[in-house]
mmCIF file with all atom_site columns, C-alpha atoms in Angstrom:
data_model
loop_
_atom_site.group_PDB
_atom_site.id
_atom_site.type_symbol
_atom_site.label_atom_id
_atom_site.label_alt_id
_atom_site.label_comp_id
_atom_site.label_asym_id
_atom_site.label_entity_id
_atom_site.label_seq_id
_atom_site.pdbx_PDB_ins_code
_atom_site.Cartn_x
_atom_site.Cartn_y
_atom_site.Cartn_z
_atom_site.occupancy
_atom_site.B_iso_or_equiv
_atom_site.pdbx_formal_charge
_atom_site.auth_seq_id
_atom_site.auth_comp_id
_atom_site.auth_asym_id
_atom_site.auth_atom_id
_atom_site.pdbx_PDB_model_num
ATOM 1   C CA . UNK A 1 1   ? 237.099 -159.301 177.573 1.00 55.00 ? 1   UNK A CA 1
ATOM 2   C CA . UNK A 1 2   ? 234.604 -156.971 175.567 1.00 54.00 ? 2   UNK A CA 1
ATOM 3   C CA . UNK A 1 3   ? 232.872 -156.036 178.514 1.00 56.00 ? 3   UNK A CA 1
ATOM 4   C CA . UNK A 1 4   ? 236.241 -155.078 180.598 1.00 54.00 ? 4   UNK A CA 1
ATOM 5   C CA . UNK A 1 5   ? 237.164 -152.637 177.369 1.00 52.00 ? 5   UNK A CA 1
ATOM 6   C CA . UNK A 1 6   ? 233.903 -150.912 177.776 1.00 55.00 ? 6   UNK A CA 1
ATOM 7   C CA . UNK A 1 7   ? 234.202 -150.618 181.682 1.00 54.00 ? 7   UNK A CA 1
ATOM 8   C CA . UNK A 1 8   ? 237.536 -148.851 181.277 1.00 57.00 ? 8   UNK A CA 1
ATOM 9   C CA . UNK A 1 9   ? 236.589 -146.978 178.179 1.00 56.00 ? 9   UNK A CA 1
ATOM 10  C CA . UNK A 1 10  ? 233.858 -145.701 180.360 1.00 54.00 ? 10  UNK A CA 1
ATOM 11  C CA . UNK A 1 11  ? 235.928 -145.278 183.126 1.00 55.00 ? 11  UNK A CA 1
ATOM 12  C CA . UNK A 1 12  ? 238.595 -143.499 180.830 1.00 52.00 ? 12  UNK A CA 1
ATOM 13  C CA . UNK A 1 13  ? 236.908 -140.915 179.627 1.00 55.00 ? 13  UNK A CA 1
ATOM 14  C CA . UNK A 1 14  ? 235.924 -139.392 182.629 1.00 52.00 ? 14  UNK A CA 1
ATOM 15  C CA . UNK A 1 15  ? 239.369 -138.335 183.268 1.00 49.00 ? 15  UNK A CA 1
ATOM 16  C CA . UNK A 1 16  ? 239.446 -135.317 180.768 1.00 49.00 ? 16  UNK A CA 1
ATOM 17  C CA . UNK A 1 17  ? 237.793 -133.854 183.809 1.00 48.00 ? 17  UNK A CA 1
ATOM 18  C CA . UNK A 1 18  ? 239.400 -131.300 185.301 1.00 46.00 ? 18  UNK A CA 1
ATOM 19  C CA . UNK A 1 19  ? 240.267 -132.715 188.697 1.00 48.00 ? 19  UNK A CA 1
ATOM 20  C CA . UNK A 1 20  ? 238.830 -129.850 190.819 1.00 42.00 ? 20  UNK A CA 1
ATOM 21  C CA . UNK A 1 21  ? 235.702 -129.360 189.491 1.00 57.00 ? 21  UNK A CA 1
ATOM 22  C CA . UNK A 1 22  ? 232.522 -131.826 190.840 1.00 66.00 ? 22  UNK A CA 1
ATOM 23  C CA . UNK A 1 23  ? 230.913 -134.048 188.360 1.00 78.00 ? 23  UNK A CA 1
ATOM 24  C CA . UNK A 1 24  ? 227.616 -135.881 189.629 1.00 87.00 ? 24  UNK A CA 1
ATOM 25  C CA . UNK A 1 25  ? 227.147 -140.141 189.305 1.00 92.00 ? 25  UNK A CA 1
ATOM 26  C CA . UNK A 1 26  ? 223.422 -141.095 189.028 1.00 93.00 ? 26  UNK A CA 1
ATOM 27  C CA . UNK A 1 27  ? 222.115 -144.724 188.708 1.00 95.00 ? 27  UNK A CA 1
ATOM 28  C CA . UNK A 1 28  ? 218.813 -145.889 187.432 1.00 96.00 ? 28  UNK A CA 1
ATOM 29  C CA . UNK A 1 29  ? 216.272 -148.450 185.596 1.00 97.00 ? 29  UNK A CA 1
ATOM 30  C CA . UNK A 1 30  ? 213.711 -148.486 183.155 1.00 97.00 ? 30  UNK A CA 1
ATOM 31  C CA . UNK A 1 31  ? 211.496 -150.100 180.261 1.00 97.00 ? 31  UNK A CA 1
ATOM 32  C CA . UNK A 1 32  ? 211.537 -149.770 176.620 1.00 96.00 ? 32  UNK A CA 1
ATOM 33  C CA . UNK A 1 33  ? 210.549 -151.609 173.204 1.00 95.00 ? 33  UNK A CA 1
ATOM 34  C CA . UNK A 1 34  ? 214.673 -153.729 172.276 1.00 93.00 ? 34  UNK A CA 1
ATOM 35  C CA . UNK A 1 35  ? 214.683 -154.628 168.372 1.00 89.00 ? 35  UNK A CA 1
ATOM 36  C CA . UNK A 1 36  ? 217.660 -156.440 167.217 1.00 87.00 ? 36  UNK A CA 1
ATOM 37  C CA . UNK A 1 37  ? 219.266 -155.809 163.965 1.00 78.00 ? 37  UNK A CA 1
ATOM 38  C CA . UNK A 1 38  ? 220.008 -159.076 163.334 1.00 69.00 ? 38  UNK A CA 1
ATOM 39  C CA . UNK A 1 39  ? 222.718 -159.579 159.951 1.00 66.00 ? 39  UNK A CA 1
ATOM 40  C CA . UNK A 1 40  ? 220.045 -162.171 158.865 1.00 69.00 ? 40  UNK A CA 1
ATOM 41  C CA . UNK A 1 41  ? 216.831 -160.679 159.817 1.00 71.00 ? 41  UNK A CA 1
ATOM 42  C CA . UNK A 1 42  ? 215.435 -158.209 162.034 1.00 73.00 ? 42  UNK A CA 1
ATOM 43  C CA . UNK A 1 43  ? 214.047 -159.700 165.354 1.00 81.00 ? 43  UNK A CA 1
ATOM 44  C CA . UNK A 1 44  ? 210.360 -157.983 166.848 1.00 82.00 ? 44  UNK A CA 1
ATOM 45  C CA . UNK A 1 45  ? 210.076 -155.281 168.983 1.00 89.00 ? 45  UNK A CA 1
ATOM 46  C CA . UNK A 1 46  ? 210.070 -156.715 172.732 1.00 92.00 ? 46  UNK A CA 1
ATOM 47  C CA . UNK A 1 47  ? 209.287 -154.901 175.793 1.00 94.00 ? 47  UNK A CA 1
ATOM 48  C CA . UNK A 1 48  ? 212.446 -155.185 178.866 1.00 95.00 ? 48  UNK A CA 1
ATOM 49  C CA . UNK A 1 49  ? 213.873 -153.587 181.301 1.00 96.00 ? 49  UNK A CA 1
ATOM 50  C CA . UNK A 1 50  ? 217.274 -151.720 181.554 1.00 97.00 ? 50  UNK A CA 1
ATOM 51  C CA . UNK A 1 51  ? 219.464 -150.275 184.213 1.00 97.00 ? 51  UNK A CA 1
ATOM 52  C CA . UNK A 1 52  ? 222.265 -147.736 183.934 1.00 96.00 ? 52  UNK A CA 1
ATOM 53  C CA . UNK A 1 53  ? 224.704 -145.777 185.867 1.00 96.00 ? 53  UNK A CA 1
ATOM 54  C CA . UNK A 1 54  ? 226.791 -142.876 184.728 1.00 94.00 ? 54  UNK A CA 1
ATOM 55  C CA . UNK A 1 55  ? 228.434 -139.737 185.298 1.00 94.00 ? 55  UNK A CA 1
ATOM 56  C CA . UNK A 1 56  ? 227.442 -135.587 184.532 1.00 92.00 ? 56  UNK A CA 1
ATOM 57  C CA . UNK A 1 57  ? 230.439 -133.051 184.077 1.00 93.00 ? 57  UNK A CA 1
ATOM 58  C CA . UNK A 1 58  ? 229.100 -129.919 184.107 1.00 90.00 ? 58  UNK A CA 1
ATOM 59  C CA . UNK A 1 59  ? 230.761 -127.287 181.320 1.00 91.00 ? 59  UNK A CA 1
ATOM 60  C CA . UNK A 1 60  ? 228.790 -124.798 182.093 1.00 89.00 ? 60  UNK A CA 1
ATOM 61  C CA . UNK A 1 61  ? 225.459 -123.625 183.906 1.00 87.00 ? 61  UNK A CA 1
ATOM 62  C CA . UNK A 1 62  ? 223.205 -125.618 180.586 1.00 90.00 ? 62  UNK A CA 1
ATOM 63  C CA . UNK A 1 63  ? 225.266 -127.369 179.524 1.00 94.00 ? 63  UNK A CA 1
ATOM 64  C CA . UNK A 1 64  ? 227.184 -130.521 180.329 1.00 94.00 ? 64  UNK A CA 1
ATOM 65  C CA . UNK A 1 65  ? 229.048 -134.287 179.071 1.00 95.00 ? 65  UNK A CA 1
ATOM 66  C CA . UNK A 1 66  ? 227.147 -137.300 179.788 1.00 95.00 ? 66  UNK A CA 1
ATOM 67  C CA . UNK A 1 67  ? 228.461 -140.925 180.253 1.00 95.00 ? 67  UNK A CA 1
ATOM 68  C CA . UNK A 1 68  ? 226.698 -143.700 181.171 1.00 95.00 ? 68  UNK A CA 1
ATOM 69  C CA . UNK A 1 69  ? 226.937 -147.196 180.502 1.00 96.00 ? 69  UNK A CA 1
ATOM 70  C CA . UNK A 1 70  ? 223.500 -149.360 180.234 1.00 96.00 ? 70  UNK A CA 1
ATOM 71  C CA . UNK A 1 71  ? 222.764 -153.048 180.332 1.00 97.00 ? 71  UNK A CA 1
ATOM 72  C CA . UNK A 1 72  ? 219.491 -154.438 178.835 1.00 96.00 ? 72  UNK A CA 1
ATOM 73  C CA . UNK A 1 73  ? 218.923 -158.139 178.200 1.00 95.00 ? 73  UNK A CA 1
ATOM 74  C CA . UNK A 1 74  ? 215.471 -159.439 176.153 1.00 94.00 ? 74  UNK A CA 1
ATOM 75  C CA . UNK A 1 75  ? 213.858 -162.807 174.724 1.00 93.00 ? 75  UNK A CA 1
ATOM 76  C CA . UNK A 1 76  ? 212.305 -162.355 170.997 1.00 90.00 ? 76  UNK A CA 1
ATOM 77  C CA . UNK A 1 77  ? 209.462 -165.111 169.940 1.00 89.00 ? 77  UNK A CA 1
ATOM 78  C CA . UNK A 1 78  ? 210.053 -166.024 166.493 1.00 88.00 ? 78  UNK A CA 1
ATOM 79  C CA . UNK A 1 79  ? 207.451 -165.258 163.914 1.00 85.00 ? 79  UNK A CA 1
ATOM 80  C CA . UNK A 1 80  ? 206.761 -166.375 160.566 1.00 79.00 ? 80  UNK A CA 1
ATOM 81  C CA . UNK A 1 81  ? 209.033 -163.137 159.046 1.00 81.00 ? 81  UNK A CA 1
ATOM 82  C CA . UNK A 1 82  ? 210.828 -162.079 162.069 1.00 84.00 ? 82  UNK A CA 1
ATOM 83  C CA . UNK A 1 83  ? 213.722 -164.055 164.310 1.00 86.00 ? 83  UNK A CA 1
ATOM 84  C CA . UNK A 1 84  ? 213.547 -165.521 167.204 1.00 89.00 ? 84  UNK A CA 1
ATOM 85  C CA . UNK A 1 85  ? 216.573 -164.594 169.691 1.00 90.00 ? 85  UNK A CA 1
ATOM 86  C CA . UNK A 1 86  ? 217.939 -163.939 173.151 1.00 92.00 ? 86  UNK A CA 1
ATOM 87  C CA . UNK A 1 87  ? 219.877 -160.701 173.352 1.00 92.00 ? 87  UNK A CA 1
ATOM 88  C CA . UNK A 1 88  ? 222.448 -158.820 176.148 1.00 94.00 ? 88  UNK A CA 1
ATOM 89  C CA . UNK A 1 89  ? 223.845 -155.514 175.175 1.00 93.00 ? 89  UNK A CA 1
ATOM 90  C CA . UNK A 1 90  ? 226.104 -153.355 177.304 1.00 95.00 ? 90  UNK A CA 1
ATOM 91  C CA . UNK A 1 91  ? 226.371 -149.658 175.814 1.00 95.00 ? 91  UNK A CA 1
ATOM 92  C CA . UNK A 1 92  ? 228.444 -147.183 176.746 1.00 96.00 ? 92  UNK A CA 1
ATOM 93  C CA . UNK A 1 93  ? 227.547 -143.622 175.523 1.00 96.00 ? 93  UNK A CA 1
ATOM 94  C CA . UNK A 1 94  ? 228.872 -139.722 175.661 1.00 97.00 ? 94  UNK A CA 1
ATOM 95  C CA . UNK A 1 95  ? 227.097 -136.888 174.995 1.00 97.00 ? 95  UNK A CA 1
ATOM 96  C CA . UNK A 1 96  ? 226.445 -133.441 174.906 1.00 97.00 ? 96  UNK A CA 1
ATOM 97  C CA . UNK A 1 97  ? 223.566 -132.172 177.372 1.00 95.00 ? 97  UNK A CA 1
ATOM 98  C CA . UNK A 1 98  ? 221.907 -128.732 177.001 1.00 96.00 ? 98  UNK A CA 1
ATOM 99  C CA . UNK A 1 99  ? 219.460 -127.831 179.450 1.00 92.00 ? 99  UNK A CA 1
ATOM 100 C CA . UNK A 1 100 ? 216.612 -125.699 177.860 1.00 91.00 ? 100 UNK A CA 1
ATOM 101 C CA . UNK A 1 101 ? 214.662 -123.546 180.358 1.00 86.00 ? 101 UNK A CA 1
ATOM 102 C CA . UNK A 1 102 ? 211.037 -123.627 178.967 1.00 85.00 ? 102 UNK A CA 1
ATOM 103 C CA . UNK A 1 103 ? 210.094 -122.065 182.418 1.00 83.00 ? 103 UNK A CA 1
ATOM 104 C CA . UNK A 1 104 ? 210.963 -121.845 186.363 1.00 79.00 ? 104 UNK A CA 1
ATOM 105 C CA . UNK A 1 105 ? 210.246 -124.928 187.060 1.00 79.00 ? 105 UNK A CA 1
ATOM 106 C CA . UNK A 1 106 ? 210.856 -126.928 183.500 1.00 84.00 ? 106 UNK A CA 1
ATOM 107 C CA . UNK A 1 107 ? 214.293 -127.070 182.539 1.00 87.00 ? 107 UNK A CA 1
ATOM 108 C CA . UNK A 1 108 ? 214.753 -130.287 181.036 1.00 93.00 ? 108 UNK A CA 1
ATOM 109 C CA . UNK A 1 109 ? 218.498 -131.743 179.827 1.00 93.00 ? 109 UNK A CA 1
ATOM 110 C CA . UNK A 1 110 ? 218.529 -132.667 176.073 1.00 96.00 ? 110 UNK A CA 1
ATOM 111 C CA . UNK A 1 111 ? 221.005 -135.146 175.086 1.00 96.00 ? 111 UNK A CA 1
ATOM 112 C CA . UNK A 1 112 ? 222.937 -135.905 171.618 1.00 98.00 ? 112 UNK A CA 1
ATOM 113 C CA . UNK A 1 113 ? 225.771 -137.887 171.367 1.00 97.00 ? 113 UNK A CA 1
ATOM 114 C CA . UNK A 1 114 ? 226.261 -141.232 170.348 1.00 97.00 ? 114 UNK A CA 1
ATOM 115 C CA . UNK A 1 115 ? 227.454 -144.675 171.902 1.00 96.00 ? 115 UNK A CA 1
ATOM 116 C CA . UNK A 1 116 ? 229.527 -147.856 171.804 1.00 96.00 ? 116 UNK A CA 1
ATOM 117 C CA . UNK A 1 117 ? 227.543 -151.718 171.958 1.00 94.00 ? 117 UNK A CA 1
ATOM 118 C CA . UNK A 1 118 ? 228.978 -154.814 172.801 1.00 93.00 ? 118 UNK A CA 1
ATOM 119 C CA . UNK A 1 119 ? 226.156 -157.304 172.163 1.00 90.00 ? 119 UNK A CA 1
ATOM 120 C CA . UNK A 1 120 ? 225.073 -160.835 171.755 1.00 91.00 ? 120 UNK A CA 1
ATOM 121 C CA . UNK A 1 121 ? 222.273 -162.614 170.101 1.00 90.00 ? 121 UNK A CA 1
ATOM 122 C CA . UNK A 1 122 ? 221.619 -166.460 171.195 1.00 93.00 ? 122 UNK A CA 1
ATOM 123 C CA . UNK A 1 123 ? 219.311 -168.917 170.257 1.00 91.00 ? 123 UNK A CA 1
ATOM 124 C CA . UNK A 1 124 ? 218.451 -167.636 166.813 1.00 89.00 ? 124 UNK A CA 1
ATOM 125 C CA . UNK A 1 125 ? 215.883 -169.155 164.885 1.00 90.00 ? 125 UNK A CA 1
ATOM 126 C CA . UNK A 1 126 ? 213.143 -168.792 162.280 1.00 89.00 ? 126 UNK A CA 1
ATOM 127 C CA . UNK A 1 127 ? 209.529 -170.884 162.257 1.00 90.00 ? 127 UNK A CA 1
ATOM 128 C CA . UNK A 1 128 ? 206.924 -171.079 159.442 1.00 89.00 ? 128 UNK A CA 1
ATOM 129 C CA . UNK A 1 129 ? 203.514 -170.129 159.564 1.00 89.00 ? 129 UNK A CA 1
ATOM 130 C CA . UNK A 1 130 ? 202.421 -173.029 161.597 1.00 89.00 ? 130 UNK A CA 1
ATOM 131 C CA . UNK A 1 131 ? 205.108 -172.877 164.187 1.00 88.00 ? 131 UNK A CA 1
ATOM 132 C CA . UNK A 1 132 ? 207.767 -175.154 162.752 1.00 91.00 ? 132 UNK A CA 1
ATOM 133 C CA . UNK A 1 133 ? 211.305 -174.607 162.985 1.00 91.00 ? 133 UNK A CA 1
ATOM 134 C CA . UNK A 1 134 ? 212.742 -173.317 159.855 1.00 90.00 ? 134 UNK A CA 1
ATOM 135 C CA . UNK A 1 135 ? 216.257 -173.055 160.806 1.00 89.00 ? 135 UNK A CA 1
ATOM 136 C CA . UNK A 1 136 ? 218.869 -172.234 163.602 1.00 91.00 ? 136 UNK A CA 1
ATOM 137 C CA . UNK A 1 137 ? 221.330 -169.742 163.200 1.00 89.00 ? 137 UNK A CA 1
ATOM 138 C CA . UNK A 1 138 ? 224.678 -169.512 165.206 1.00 90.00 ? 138 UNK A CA 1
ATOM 139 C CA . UNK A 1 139 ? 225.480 -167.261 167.664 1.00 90.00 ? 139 UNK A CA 1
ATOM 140 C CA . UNK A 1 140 ? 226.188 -163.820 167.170 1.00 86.00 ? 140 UNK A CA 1
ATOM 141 C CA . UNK A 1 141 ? 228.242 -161.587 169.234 1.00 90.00 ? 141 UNK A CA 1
ATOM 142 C CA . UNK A 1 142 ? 230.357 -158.308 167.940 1.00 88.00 ? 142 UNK A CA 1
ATOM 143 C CA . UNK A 1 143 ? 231.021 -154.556 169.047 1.00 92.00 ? 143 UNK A CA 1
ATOM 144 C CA . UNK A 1 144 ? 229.355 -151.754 167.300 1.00 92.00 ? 144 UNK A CA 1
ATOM 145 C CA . UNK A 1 145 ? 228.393 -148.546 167.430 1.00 94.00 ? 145 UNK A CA 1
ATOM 146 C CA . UNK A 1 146 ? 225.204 -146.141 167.392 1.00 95.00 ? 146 UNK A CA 1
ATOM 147 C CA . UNK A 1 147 ? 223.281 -142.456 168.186 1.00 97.00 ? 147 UNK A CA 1
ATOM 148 C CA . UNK A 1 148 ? 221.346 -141.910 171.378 1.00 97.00 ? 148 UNK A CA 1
ATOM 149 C CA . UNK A 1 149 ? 219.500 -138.706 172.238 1.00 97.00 ? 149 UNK A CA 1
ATOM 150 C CA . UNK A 1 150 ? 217.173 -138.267 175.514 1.00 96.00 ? 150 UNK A CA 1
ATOM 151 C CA . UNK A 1 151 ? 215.336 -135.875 177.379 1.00 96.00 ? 151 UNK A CA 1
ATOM 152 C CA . UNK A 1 152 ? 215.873 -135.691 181.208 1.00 92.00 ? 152 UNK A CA 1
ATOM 153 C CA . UNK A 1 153 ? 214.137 -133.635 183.898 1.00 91.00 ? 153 UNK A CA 1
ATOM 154 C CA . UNK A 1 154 ? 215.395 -133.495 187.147 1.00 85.00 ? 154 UNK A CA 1
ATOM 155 C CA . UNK A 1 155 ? 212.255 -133.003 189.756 1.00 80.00 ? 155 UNK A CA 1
ATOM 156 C CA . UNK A 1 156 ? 211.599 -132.084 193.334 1.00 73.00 ? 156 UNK A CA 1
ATOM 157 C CA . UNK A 1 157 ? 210.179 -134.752 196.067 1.00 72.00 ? 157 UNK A CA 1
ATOM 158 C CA . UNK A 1 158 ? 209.906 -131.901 198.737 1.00 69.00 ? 158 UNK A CA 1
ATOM 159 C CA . UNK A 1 159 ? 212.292 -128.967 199.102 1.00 65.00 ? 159 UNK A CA 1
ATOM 160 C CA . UNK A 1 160 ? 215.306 -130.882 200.360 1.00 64.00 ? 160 UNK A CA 1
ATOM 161 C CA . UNK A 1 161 ? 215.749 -133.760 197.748 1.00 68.00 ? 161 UNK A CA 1
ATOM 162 C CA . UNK A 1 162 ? 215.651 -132.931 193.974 1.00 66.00 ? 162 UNK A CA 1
ATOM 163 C CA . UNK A 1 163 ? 217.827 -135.758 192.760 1.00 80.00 ? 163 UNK A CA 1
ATOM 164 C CA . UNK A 1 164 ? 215.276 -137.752 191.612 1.00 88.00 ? 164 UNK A CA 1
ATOM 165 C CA . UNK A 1 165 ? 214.449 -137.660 187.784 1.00 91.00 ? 165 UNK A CA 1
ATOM 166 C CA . UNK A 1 166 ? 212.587 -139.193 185.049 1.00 94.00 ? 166 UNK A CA 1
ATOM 167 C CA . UNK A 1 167 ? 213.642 -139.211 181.066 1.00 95.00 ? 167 UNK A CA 1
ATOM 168 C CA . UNK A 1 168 ? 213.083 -140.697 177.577 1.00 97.00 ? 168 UNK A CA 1
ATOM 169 C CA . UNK A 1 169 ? 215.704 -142.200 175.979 1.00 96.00 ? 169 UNK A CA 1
ATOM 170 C CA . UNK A 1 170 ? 216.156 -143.351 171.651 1.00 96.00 ? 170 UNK A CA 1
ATOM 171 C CA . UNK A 1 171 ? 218.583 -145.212 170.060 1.00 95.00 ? 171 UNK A CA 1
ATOM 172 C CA . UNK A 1 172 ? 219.625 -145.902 167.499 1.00 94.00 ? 172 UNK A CA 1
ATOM 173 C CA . UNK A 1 173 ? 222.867 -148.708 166.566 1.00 91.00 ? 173 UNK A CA 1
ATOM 174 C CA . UNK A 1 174 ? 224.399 -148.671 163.151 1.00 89.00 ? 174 UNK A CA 1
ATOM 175 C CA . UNK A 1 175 ? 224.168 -152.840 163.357 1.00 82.00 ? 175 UNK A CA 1
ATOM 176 C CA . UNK A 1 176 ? 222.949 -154.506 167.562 1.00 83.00 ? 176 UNK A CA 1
ATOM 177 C CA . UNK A 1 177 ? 220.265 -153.073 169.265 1.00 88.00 ? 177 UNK A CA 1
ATOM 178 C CA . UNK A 1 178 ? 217.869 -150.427 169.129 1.00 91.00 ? 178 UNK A CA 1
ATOM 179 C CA . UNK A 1 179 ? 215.328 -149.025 171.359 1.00 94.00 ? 179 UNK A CA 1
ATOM 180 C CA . UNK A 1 180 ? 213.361 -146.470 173.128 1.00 95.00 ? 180 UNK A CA 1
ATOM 181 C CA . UNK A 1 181 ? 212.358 -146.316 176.544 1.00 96.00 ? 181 UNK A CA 1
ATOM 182 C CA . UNK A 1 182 ? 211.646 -144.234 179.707 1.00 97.00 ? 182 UNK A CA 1
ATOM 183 C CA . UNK A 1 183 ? 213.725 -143.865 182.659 1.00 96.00 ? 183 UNK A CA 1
ATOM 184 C CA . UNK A 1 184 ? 213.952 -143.107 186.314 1.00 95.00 ? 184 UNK A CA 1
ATOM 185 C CA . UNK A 1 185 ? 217.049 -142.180 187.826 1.00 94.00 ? 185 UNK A CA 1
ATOM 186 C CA . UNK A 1 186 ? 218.704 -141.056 191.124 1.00 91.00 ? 186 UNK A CA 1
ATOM 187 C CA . UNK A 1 187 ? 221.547 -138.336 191.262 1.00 87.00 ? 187 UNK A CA 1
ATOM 188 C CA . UNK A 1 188 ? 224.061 -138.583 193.938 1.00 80.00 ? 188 UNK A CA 1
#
């Protein structure tokens, strides 16, 4: 049910959009370091993969509104002072993109805004020093919320196709998931 509210929240707010004006969709995947901030205690940082799809709506010629919603998914060994834990998050974020022209050919977007989580942890547990299991925790699931910011760069393949791009992405949930990664993406 949490993940249909965050499909049509998503969905929803593109409609402040004026309905004449163009707004571009891009879809992509990347890798980052996932922590989870677990109410009993944090979880490690664990390299996984993300994908993502969202939507541009230009305001004006630097600046726009960004939603996307992402979907990352990680496994956490337990050590002897951090959980153990399988994690799914599916965020959905707005924000406000400025793109700052350091030169001709770099203009890269920079993104501020902040984002919704609906995410689970399974599998929870703590071990000792030798490996043992401590104790199992139940499973967690809730809806929270967070701050993302990013840099994007759009970039050229050859002179007909420059809807490829590549960006860096932090953030940063008040309680669920944080992380930082890189990003490739396609605009269409």
């Amino acid at each position: 049910m949490a993940k249909w509210l965050l499909l049509t929240a998503c969905l929803c707010s593109l409609l402040f959009v004026h309905p004449v004006q163009a707004f571009d969709f891009h879809v992509g995947a990347g890798a980052g370091m996932f922590q989870a901030d677990d109410p009993e205690i944090k979880s490690s940082q664990t390299p996984s993969g993300f994908v993502l799809m969202g939507a541009k709506y230009s305001l004006s010629r630097n600046s726009a509104v960004v939603s996307e919603l992402q979907y990352s998914a990680f496994t956490s060994d337990a050590k002897t002072n951090r959980m153990g834990l399988k994690a799914k998050s599916i965020d959905w974020s707005l924000a406000y993109s400025y793109q700052y022209p350091f030169s001709y050919q770099v203009r890269p977007m920079i993104n501020i805004g902040g984002f919704v989580s609906q995410f689970s942890l399974k599998d929870r547990h703590r071990i000792d020093e030798n490996g043992y299991l401590i104790r199992q925790y139940d499973d967690h699931s809730t809806i929270t919320g967070g701050l993302i910011t990013s840099i994007h760069h759009d970039f050229e393949i050859d002179r007909f196709d420059s809807a490829w791009g590549l960006g860096i992405q932090i953030k940063y949930a008040f309680s669920g998931v944080n992380s930082i990664g890189a990003y490739a993406s396609y605009r269409f």
